[in-house]
Every structure is written in C-alpha cells, then in structure tokens.
Coordinates of C-alpha atoms in Angstrom, one line a residue:
M1 CA 0.0 0.0 0.0
L2 CA 2.8 2.4 0.9
R3 CA 4.9 1.4 -2.1
Q4 CA 7.9 0.7 0.0
P5 CA 9.3 -2.0 2.3
V6 CA 7.6 -1.9 5.8
K7 CA 9.0 -3.5 8.9
L8 CA 6.3 -4.1 11.5
T9 CA 7.0 -4.3 15.3
V10 CA 4.2 -5.7 17.4
A11 CA 3.6 -5.1 21.1
G12 CA 3.6 -8.8 22.1
R13 CA 3.6 -12.3 20.7
T14 CA 0.8 -14.7 21.6
D15 CA 0.6 -18.5 21.4
A16 CA -1.1 -20.1 18.4
G17 CA -4.8 -20.0 19.0
V18 CA -4.8 -17.1 21.4
H19 CA -7.2 -14.2 20.5
A20 CA -6.3 -10.5 20.5
W21 CA -8.8 -7.7 21.3
A22 CA -5.9 -5.1 21.2
Q23 CA -2.7 -5.9 19.4
V24 CA -0.5 -2.9 18.7
A25 CA 1.9 -2.6 15.7
S26 CA 4.3 0.2 14.7
Y27 CA 6.3 1.0 11.6
E28 CA 8.1 3.9 10.0
G29 CA 6.1 5.7 7.4
E30 CA 2.9 7.5 6.9
P31 CA -0.5 6.3 8.3
A32 CA -2.2 3.8 6.0
S33 CA -5.9 3.7 5.2
V34 CA -7.8 1.5 7.6
G35 CA -10.4 0.6 5.0
A36 CA -7.7 -0.4 2.5
L37 CA -5.8 -2.5 5.1
N38 CA -8.9 -4.4 6.1
A39 CA -9.7 -5.1 2.5
L40 CA -6.4 -7.0 2.3
L41 CA -6.7 -8.8 5.6
P42 CA -8.3 -12.2 6.2
V43 CA -11.8 -12.1 7.8
D44 CA -10.5 -13.1 11.3
A45 CA -8.3 -10.0 11.6
A46 CA -9.2 -6.3 11.5
V47 CA -7.4 -3.0 11.9
L48 CA -9.2 -0.6 14.2
A49 CA -7.0 2.5 13.7
C50 CA -3.8 3.7 12.1
E51 CA -2.5 6.9 13.6
P52 CA 0.8 9.0 13.8
A53 CA 3.0 8.3 16.7
P54 CA 5.9 10.2 18.2
P55 CA 9.3 9.8 16.4
G56 CA 11.0 6.6 17.3
F57 CA 7.9 5.0 18.8
D58 CA 8.3 1.2 19.1
A59 CA 5.2 -0.8 19.9
R60 CA 7.1 -3.5 21.8
R61 CA 10.0 -1.6 23.6
D62 CA 7.8 1.3 24.6
A63 CA 5.1 -0.8 26.2
T64 CA 5.0 -0.5 30.0
S65 CA 2.4 -3.2 30.6
R66 CA 0.1 -5.6 29.0
A67 CA -3.3 -7.0 30.1
Y68 CA -4.9 -10.4 29.3
C69 CA -8.3 -12.0 29.9
Y70 CA -9.0 -15.7 30.1
R71 CA -12.7 -16.7 29.7
V72 CA -14.2 -19.8 31.3
L73 CA -17.8 -21.1 30.7
T74 CA -18.9 -23.1 33.7
R75 CA -21.9 -25.1 32.7
S76 CA -22.7 -28.7 31.6
G77 CA -24.0 -27.7 28.2
R78 CA -21.3 -27.1 25.6
P79 CA -20.8 -23.6 24.0
A80 CA -22.2 -23.1 20.6
L81 CA -22.0 -19.4 19.6
E82 CA -18.7 -19.1 21.5
R83 CA -17.2 -22.4 20.5
G84 CA -13.4 -21.8 20.1
H85 CA -13.5 -18.6 22.1
V86 CA -14.1 -19.8 25.7
L87 CA -12.9 -22.7 27.8
H88 CA -15.8 -25.1 28.6
W89 CA -15.4 -26.2 32.2
T90 CA -17.8 -28.8 33.6
H91 CA -16.1 -29.4 37.0
P92 CA -17.0 -27.9 40.3
V93 CA -15.7 -24.3 40.9
N94 CA -14.8 -22.8 44.3
I95 CA -15.0 -19.1 43.4
D96 CA -13.5 -18.1 46.8
A97 CA -10.4 -20.2 46.1
L98 CA -10.0 -18.5 42.7
H99 CA -10.2 -15.1 44.2
A100 CA -7.6 -16.1 46.8
C101 CA -5.2 -17.4 44.2
A102 CA -5.5 -14.3 42.0
A103 CA -4.9 -11.9 45.0
M104 CA -1.6 -13.7 45.6
L105 CA -0.3 -12.9 42.1
V106 CA -0.1 -9.1 42.7
G107 CA 3.5 -8.0 43.3
T108 CA 6.8 -9.4 42.2
H109 CA 7.1 -13.2 42.1
D110 CA 9.1 -15.9 40.5
F111 CA 6.9 -17.6 37.9
T112 CA 9.3 -20.4 36.9
A113 CA 6.5 -22.9 37.6
F114 CA 4.3 -21.4 35.0
T115 CA 6.5 -21.5 31.9
P116 CA 7.9 -24.4 30.0
T117 CA 11.1 -25.9 31.3
D118 CA 12.7 -25.7 27.9
T119 CA 12.6 -21.9 27.5
Y120 CA 14.5 -19.0 26.1
H121 CA 13.7 -16.8 29.2
V122 CA 16.6 -15.8 31.4
R123 CA 14.5 -13.7 33.9
F124 CA 11.6 -15.4 35.7
D125 CA 10.5 -12.6 38.0
R126 CA 7.5 -10.6 36.8
D127 CA 5.8 -7.6 38.2
V128 CA 2.0 -8.2 38.4
Y129 CA 0.1 -4.9 38.8
A130 CA -3.4 -6.4 39.1
A131 CA -5.1 -9.8 38.9
F132 CA -8.6 -10.9 39.7
W133 CA -11.5 -13.2 38.7
R134 CA -14.8 -11.6 37.6
Q135 CA -18.2 -13.2 37.1
R136 CA -20.3 -12.3 34.2
G137 CA -23.8 -13.7 34.6
D138 CA -24.3 -17.0 36.3
R139 CA -21.8 -19.2 34.2
L140 CA -19.1 -17.1 32.7
L141 CA -15.8 -16.4 34.6
E142 CA -13.1 -14.1 33.4
F143 CA -9.5 -14.0 34.8
W144 CA -7.9 -10.6 34.2
I145 CA -4.2 -9.9 34.7
E146 CA -1.9 -6.9 34.0
A147 CA 1.9 -7.2 34.3
D148 CA 5.0 -5.6 32.9
T149 CA 5.7 -8.6 30.7
F150 CA 4.6 -12.2 30.4
M151 CA 6.5 -15.5 29.8
R152 CA 5.5 -18.1 27.3
H153 CA 2.4 -20.0 28.4
M154 CA 2.4 -18.1 31.7
N155 CA -1.3 -17.0 31.8
R156 CA -2.5 -20.3 30.5
A157 CA -0.5 -22.3 33.1
L158 CA -1.8 -19.9 35.8
V159 CA -5.4 -20.5 34.8
G160 CA -4.9 -24.3 34.5
T161 CA -3.4 -24.4 38.0
M162 CA -6.0 -22.1 39.6
L163 CA -8.8 -24.3 38.1
E164 CA -7.3 -27.3 39.8
V165 CA -7.5 -25.4 43.1
A166 CA -11.1 -24.4 42.3
R167 CA -12.1 -28.1 41.8
G168 CA -10.3 -29.2 45.0
R169 CA -7.3 -31.0 43.5
R170 CA -4.9 -28.4 45.0
T171 CA -4.9 -26.1 48.0
V172 CA -4.6 -22.4 48.0
D173 CA -1.5 -22.7 50.2
G174 CA 0.0 -25.0 47.7
F175 CA -0.6 -22.5 44.9
A176 CA 1.1 -19.8 47.0
R177 CA 4.3 -22.0 47.3
L178 CA 4.5 -22.2 43.5
L179 CA 5.3 -18.5 43.4
D180 CA 8.6 -19.0 45.1
G181 CA 10.3 -20.4 42.1
R182 CA 9.1 -24.0 42.0
T183 CA 9.8 -25.8 38.7
R184 CA 7.2 -26.4 36.0
E185 CA 6.3 -30.0 37.0
H186 CA 5.0 -28.7 40.4
A187 CA 2.2 -26.6 38.8
G188 CA -0.9 -27.6 37.0
P189 CA -1.7 -28.1 33.3
T190 CA -1.6 -25.4 30.6
A191 CA -5.2 -24.2 29.8
P192 CA -6.2 -24.3 26.1
A193 CA -5.2 -21.3 24.0
H194 CA -8.7 -20.5 22.7
G195 CA -9.8 -19.0 26.1
L196 CA -7.1 -16.3 26.2
Y197 CA -7.3 -12.8 24.9
L198 CA -4.7 -10.0 24.7
A199 CA -7.0 -7.3 26.1
G200 CA -4.8 -4.1 26.2
V201 CA -1.3 -2.6 26.0
G202 CA -0.2 0.2 28.2
Y203 CA 2.2 3.0 27.3
S204 CA 3.1 5.1 30.4
G205 CA -0.5 5.5 31.6
V206 CA -2.0 5.5 28.1
W207 CA -3.9 2.4 27.1
V208 CA -4.6 0.9 23.7
L209 CA -7.7 -1.2 24.2
G210 CA -9.8 -3.6 22.2
T211 CA -12.8 -3.4 24.6
V212 CA -15.0 -0.6 25.6
E213 CA -13.6 -0.5 29.2
R214 CA -10.2 -0.3 30.7
P215 CA -9.3 -4.0 31.4
I216 CA -7.7 -3.6 34.8

C-alpha cells in the first residue's frame, strides 16, 4: 500500500490459537488507510485505527504493561456461539479459592513454575500490577491480569493451576508456594489457548484497548 518496504513491530507475541482484542503494531512511514488495510486482511483480523506516533515509537519496547483476559464457561452444556472462544469447564468451581489465588499474584514473584522448562527466558520474575477473577452472569468467569511482561504459556498455566485449586485438587496454600520459584512440574496443566485474549497494551499510563472498558 505504501509502495515501500515496511517492517512491523508488534507489542507482544501470543501462542497459536490465542485471540487479541488489542494488538498494537508500529512501523516507520505515513499512516495507512484503515479501510484499504482491512480489504487486504483475512476475515478473522481487523485494523481498528492507524495513527501517527511520536518519532522513534516502538510498539514493543515502549510498552510498559500488557493485560490479558481468560474466559471460562462453567456449565454442563457445551458452548455453541462461542465455541473456540471460551474454555468449557464442567467441573466444580470454588470461586472463593479462585479469588484467593488471584490476589496472591499481585506484586513481584518468580513464575518459573508457569512457563515451559525448555525456554528462552533468562529472567523469571514478573511484576504483576493487578489480577482478579470476575463473574459475568451465572456461568461465565473471566480472569484478568496486568503485568510488565509475560512469559510463554504463563497465563494459561496460571489458569490451569487455579482451576485445579477451584475443583479441590490443589490447595490455596500449595498454589502460593508455586510463586517461590518451583519448577514447572509442580504446577498444573496449561489451559487451552482459545480461552485467552490480549486485552490491552499500556504506554506510560495511556492504554490501547480492544474493549469498551479499561481492562484492569
């Protein structure tokens, strides 16, 4: 469209199958037409805006935080309209245990237990600014988390482990011990990718969101 080579930088990478309400990309050059961009994109991706940024802006390096949401449908009947966009959970759920686990995540912790053992990461401490579970209606649960950065599979492993606590297979105290640098085999399974959404990217107090509300 711009008749010149364009190198894109994106705010964050997601696992295959993860959705994004608010991915941010940057490039050097003039803003492009949103309508023309969307005409070239596949139907499962859409550009919401293309605007000028300060000189030298980098969507990844300048990001100060990112927010994710994981959605869980807790009922016996399978999802139809949201198939592939929510985790279907038919087991018991102790919502108080979920709240307790999420509260423990806020602050600086060692999340080694929640990323694959074979990893490229060299730093395993992450600063979590907010984390909580929220109920929408009677059957939909959402786990929201905002942090400086995330490791591969981190959010999905957190959700998988917290759901084991919620069904009584683990204790809240046991979950707390995982935040002291335990290895991956001590934590629970990695939840499926299709329940996770990149919900927003923060830039020094300014949020780029894909939803109508600030995620955290």
